[in-house]
PDB file of C-alpha atoms in Angstrom:
ATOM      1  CA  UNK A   4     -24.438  -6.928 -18.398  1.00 95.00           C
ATOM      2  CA  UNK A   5     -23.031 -10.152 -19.713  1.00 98.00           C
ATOM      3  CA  UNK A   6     -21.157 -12.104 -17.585  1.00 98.00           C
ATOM      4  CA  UNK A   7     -18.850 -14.433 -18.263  1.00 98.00           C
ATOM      5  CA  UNK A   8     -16.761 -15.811 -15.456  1.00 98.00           C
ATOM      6  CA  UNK A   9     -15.998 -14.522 -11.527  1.00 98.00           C
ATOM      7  CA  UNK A  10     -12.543 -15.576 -10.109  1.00 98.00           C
ATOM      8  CA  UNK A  11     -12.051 -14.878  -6.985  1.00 98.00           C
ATOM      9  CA  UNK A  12      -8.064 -15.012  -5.439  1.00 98.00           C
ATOM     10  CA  UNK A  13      -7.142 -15.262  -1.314  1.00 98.00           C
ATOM     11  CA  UNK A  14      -4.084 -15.012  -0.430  1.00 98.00           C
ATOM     12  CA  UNK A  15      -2.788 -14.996   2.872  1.00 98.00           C
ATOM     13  CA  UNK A  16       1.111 -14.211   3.635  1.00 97.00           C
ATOM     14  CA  UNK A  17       2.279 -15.905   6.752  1.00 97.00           C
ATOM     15  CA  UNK A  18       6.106 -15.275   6.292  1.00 97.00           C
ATOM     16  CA  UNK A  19       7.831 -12.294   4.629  1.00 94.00           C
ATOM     17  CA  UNK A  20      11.825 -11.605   3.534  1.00 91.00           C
ATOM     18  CA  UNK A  21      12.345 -14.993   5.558  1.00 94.00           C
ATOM     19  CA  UNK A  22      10.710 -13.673   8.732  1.00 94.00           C
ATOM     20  CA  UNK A  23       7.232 -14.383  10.058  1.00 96.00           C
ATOM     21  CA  UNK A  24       4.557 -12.223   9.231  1.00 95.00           C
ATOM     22  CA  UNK A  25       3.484 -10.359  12.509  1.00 91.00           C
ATOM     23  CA  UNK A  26       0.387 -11.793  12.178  1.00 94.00           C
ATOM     24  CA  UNK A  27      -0.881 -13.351   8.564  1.00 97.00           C
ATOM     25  CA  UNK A  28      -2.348 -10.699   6.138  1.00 98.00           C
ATOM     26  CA  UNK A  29      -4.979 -12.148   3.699  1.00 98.00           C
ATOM     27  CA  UNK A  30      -5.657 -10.372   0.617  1.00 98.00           C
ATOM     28  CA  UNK A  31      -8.249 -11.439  -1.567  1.00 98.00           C
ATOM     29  CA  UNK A  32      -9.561  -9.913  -4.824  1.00 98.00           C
ATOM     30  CA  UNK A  33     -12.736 -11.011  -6.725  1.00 98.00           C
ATOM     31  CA  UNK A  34     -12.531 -10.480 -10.322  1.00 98.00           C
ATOM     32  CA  UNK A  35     -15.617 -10.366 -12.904  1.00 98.00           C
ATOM     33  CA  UNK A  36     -14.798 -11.361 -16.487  1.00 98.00           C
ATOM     34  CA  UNK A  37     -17.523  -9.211 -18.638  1.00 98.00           C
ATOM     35  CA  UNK A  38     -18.469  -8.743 -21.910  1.00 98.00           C
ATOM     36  CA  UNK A  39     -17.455  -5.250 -23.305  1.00 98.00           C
ATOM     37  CA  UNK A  40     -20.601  -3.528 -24.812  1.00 97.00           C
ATOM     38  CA  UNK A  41     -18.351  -0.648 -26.561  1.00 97.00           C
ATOM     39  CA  UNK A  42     -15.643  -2.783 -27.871  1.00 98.00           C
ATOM     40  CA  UNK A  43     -14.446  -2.182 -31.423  1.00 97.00           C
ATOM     41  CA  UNK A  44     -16.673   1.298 -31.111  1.00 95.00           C
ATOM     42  CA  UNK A  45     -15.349   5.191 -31.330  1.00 93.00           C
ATOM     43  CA  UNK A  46     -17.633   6.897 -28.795  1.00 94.00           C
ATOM     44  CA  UNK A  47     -17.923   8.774 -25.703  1.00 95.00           C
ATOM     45  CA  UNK A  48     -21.001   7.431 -24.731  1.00 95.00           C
ATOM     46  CA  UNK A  49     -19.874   5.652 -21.714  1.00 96.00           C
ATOM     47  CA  UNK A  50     -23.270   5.605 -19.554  1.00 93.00           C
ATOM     48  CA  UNK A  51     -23.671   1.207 -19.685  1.00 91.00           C
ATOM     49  CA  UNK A  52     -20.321   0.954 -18.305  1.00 96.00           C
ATOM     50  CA  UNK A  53     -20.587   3.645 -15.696  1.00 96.00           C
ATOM     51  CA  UNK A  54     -24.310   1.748 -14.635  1.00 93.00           C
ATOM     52  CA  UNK A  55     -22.869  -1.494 -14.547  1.00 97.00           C
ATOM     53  CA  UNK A  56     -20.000  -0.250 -11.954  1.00 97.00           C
ATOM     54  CA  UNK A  57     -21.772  -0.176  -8.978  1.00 97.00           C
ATOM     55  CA  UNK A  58     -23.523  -3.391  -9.430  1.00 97.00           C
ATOM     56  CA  UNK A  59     -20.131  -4.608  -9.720  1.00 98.00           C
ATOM     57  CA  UNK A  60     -18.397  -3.298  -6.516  1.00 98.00           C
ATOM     58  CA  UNK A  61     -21.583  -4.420  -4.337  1.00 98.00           C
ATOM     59  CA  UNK A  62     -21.248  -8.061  -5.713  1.00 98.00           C
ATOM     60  CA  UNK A  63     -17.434  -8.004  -5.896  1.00 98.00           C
ATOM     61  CA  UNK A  64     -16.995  -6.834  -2.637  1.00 98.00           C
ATOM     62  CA  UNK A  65     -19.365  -9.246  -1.256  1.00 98.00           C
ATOM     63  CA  UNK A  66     -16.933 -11.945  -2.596  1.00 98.00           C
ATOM     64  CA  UNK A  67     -14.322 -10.224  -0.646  1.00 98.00           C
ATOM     65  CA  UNK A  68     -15.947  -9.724   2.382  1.00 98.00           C
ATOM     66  CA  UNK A  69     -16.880 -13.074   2.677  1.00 98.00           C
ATOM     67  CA  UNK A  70     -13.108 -14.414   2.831  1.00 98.00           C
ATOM     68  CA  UNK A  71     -11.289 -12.362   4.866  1.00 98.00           C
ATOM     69  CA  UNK A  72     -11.137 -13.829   8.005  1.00 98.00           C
ATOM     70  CA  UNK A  73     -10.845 -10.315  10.134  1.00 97.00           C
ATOM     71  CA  UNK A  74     -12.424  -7.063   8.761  1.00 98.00           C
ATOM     72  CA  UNK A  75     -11.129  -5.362   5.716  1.00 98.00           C
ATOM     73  CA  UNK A  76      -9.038  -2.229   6.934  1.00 97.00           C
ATOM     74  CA  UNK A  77      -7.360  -1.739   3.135  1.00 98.00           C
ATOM     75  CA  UNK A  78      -8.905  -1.716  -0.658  1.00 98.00           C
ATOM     76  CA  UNK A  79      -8.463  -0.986  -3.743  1.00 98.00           C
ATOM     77  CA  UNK A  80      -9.739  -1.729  -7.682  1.00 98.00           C
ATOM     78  CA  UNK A  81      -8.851  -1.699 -11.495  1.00 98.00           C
ATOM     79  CA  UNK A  82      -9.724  -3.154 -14.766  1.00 98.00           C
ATOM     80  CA  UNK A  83      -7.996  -4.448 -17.341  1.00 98.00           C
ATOM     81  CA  UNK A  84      -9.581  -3.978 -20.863  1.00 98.00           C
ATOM     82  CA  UNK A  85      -9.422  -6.150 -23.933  1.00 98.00           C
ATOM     83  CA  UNK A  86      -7.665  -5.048 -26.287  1.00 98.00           C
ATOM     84  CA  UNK A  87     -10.371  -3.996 -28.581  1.00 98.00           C
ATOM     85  CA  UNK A  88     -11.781  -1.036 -25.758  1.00 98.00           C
ATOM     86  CA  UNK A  89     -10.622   1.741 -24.373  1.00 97.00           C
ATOM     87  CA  UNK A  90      -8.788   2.417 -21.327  1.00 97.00           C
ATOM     88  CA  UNK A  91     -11.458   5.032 -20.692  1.00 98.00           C
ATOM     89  CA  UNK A  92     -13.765   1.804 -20.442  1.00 98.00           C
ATOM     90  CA  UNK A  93     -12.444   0.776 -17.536  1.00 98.00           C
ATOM     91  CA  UNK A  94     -12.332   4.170 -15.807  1.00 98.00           C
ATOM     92  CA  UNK A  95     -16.192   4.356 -16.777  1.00 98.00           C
ATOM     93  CA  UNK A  96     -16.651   1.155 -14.383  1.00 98.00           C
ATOM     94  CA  UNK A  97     -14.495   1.805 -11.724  1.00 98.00           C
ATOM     95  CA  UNK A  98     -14.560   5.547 -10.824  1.00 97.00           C
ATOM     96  CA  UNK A  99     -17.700   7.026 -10.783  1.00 95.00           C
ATOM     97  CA  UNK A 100     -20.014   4.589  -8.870  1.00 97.00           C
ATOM     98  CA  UNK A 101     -18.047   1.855  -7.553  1.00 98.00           C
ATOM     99  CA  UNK A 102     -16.683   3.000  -4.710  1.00 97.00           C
ATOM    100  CA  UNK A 103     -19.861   3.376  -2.962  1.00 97.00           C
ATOM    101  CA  UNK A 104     -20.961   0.036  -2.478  1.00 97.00           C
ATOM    102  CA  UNK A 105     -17.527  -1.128  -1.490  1.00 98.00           C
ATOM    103  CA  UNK A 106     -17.529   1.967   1.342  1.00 98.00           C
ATOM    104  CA  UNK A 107     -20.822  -0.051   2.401  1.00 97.00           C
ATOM    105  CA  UNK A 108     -19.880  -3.482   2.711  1.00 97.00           C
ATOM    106  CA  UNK A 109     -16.753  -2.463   5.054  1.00 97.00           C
ATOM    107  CA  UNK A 110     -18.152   0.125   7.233  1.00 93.00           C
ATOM    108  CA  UNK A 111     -16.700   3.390   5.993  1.00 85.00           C
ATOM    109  CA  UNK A 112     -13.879   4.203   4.154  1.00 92.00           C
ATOM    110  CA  UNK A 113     -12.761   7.718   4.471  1.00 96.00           C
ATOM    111  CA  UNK A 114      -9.781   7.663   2.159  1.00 97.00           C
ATOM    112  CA  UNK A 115      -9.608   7.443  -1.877  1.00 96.00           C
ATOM    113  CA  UNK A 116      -9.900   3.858  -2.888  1.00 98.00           C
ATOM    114  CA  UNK A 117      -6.656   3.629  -5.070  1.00 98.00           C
ATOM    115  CA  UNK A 118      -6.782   2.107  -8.273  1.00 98.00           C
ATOM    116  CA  UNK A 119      -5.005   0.704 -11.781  1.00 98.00           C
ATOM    117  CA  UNK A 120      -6.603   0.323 -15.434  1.00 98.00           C
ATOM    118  CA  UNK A 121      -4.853  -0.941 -18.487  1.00 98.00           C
ATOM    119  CA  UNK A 122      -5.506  -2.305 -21.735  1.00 98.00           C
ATOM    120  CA  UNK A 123      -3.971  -6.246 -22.725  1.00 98.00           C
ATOM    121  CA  UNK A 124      -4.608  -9.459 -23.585  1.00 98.00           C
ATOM    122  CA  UNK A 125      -6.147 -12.311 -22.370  1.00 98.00           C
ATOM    123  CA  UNK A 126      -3.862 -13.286 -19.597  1.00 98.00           C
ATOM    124  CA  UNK A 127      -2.090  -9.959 -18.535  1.00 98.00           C
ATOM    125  CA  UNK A 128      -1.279  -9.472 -15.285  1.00 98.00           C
ATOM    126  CA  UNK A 129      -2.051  -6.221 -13.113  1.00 98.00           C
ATOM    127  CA  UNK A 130      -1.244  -4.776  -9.622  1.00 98.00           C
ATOM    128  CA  UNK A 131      -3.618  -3.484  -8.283  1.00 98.00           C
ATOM    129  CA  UNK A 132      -2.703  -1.110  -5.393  1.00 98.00           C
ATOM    130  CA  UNK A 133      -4.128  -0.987  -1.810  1.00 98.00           C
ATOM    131  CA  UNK A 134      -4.882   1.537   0.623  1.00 97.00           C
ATOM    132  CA  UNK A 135      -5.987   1.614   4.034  1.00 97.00           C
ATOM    133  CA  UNK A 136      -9.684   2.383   3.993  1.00 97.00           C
ATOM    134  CA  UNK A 137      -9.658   5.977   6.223  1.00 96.00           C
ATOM    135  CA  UNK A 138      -6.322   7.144   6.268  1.00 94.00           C
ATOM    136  CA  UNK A 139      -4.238   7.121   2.824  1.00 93.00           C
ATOM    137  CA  UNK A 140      -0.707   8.487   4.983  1.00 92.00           C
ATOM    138  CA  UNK A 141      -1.100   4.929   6.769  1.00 93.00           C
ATOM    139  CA  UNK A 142       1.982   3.510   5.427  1.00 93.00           C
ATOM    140  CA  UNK A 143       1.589   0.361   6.486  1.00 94.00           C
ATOM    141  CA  UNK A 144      -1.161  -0.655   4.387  1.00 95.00           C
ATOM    142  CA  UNK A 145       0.142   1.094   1.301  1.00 96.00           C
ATOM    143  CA  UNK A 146       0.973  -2.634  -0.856  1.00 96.00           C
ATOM    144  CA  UNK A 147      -0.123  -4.371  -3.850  1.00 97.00           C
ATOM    145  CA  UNK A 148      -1.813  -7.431  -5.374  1.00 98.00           C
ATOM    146  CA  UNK A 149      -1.024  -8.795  -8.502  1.00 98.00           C
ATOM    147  CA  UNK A 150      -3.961 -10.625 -10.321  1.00 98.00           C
ATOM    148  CA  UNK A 151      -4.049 -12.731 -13.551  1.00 98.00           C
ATOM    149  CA  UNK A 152      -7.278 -14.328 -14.900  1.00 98.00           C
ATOM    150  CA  UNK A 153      -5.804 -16.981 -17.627  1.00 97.00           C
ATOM    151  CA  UNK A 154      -8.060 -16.633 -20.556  1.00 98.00           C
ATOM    152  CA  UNK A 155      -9.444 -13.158 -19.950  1.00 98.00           C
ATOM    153  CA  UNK A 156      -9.676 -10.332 -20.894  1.00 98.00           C
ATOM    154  CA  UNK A 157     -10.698 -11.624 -24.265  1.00 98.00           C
ATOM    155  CA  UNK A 158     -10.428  -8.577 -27.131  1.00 98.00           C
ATOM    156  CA  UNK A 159     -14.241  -7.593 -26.697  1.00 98.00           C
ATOM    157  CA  UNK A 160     -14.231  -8.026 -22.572  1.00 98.00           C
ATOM    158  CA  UNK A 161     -13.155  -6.514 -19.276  1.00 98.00           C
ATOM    159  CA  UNK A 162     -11.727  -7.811 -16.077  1.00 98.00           C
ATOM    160  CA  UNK A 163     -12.945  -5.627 -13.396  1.00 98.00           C
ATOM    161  CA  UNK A 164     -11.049  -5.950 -10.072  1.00 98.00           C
ATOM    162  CA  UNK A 165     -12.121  -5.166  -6.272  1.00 98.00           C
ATOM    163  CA  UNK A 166      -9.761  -5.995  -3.874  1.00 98.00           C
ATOM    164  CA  UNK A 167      -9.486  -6.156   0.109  1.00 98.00           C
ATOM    165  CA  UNK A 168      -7.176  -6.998   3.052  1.00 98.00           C
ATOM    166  CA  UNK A 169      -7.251  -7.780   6.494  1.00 98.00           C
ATOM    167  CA  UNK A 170      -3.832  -5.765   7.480  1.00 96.00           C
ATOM    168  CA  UNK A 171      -0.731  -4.211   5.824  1.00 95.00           C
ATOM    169  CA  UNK A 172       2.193  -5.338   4.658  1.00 95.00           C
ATOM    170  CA  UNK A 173       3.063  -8.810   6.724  1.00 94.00           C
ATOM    171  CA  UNK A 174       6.306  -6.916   8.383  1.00 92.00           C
ATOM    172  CA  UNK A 175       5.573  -3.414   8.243  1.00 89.00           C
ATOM    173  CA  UNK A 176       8.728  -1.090   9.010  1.00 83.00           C
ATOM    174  CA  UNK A 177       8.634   1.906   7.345  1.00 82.00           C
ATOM    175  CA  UNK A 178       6.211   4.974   8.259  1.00 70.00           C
ATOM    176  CA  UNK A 179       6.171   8.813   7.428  1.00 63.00           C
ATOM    177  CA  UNK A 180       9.410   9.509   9.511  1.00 56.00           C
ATOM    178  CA  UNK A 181      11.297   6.252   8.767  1.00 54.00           C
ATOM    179  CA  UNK A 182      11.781   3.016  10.022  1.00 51.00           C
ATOM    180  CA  UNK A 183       9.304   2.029  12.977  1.00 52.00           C
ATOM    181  CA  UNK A 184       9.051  -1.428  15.034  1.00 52.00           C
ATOM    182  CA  UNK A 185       6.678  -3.563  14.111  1.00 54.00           C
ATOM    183  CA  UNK A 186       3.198  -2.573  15.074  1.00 57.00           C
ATOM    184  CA  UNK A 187       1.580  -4.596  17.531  1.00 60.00           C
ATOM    185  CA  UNK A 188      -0.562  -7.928  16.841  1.00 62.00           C
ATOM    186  CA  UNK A 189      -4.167  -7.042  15.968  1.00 64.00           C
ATOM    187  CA  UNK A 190      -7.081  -7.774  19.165  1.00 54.00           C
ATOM    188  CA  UNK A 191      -8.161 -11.337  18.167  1.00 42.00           C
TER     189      UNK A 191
END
């Protein structure tokens, strides 16, 4: 795999809709900027990419793991694919082994690990959708986290995305039935 750059992105929200947060929510994302192997190529062949996606959730998750200053109870992932490839190219890194070593690094992870893939030019923005980790009908921690890497994807690359938070959405207020209070503060 040939690597080009990793950007990793925290962000933690301490106020929301000019309220405070109930407590802050940090999201970060780690991002690696890779060369595409298939760019430029008709084939179904897809096997590097699929390889290379596990090795790429166990060190992007890592990144995560590493800044979130209370466990990771939400995730998610996505590509974005130069605009030579094929959106398929990004579904061969993200889908079939990826998920595994991000399940690892947090302790479980019951539910799907949502995720986004598109195809654009160096400097398109994506969201890429979180989940909690066990239970996808948690409302809460249904949100999303836009992430732009100036200069990349270049037309022969991939931006491959794992993302993790600490909590849901900064003033949670909506569940299943409707509108709920706030939940309570998290144990410090």
């Amino acid at each position: 795999m040939d690597l080009r750059r990793v950007v990793v992105i925290k962000d933690t929200v301490h106020a929301e809709g000019g309220l405070p947060a109930v407590e802050p929510v940090t999201r970060v994302a780690a991002c690696a900027v890779i060369a595409n192997p298939l760019a430029g190529q008709a084939t179904d062949a897809l096997e590097p990419l699929v390889e290379w996606g596990a090795e790429l959730g166990e060190r992007l998750v890592k990144e995560c793991v590493a800044l979130l200053p209370h466990p990771a109870v939400a995730y998610g992932k996505g590509a974005i694919v130069g605009t030579d490839g094929d959106i398929e190219h990004a579904a061969a890194l993200i889908h079939p082994r990826m998920g595994k070593p991000m399940r690892d690094a947090i302790g479980g992870g019951q539910a799907l690990i949502p995720s986004n893939v598109k195809i654009g030019a160096a400097g398109t923005s994506i969201d890429i959708p979180l989940g909690h980790k066990d239970d996808m009908w948690s409302f809460s921690e249904i949100d999303t986290l836009t992430v732009t890497i100036g200069g990349a994807p270049r037309p022969n690359e991939i931006v491959v995305i794992v993302a993790l938070s600490d909590g849901g959405r900064p003033r949670p207020r909506v569940a299943k039935s409707g509108a709920v209070p706030p939940p309570e503060p998290r144990g410090r």
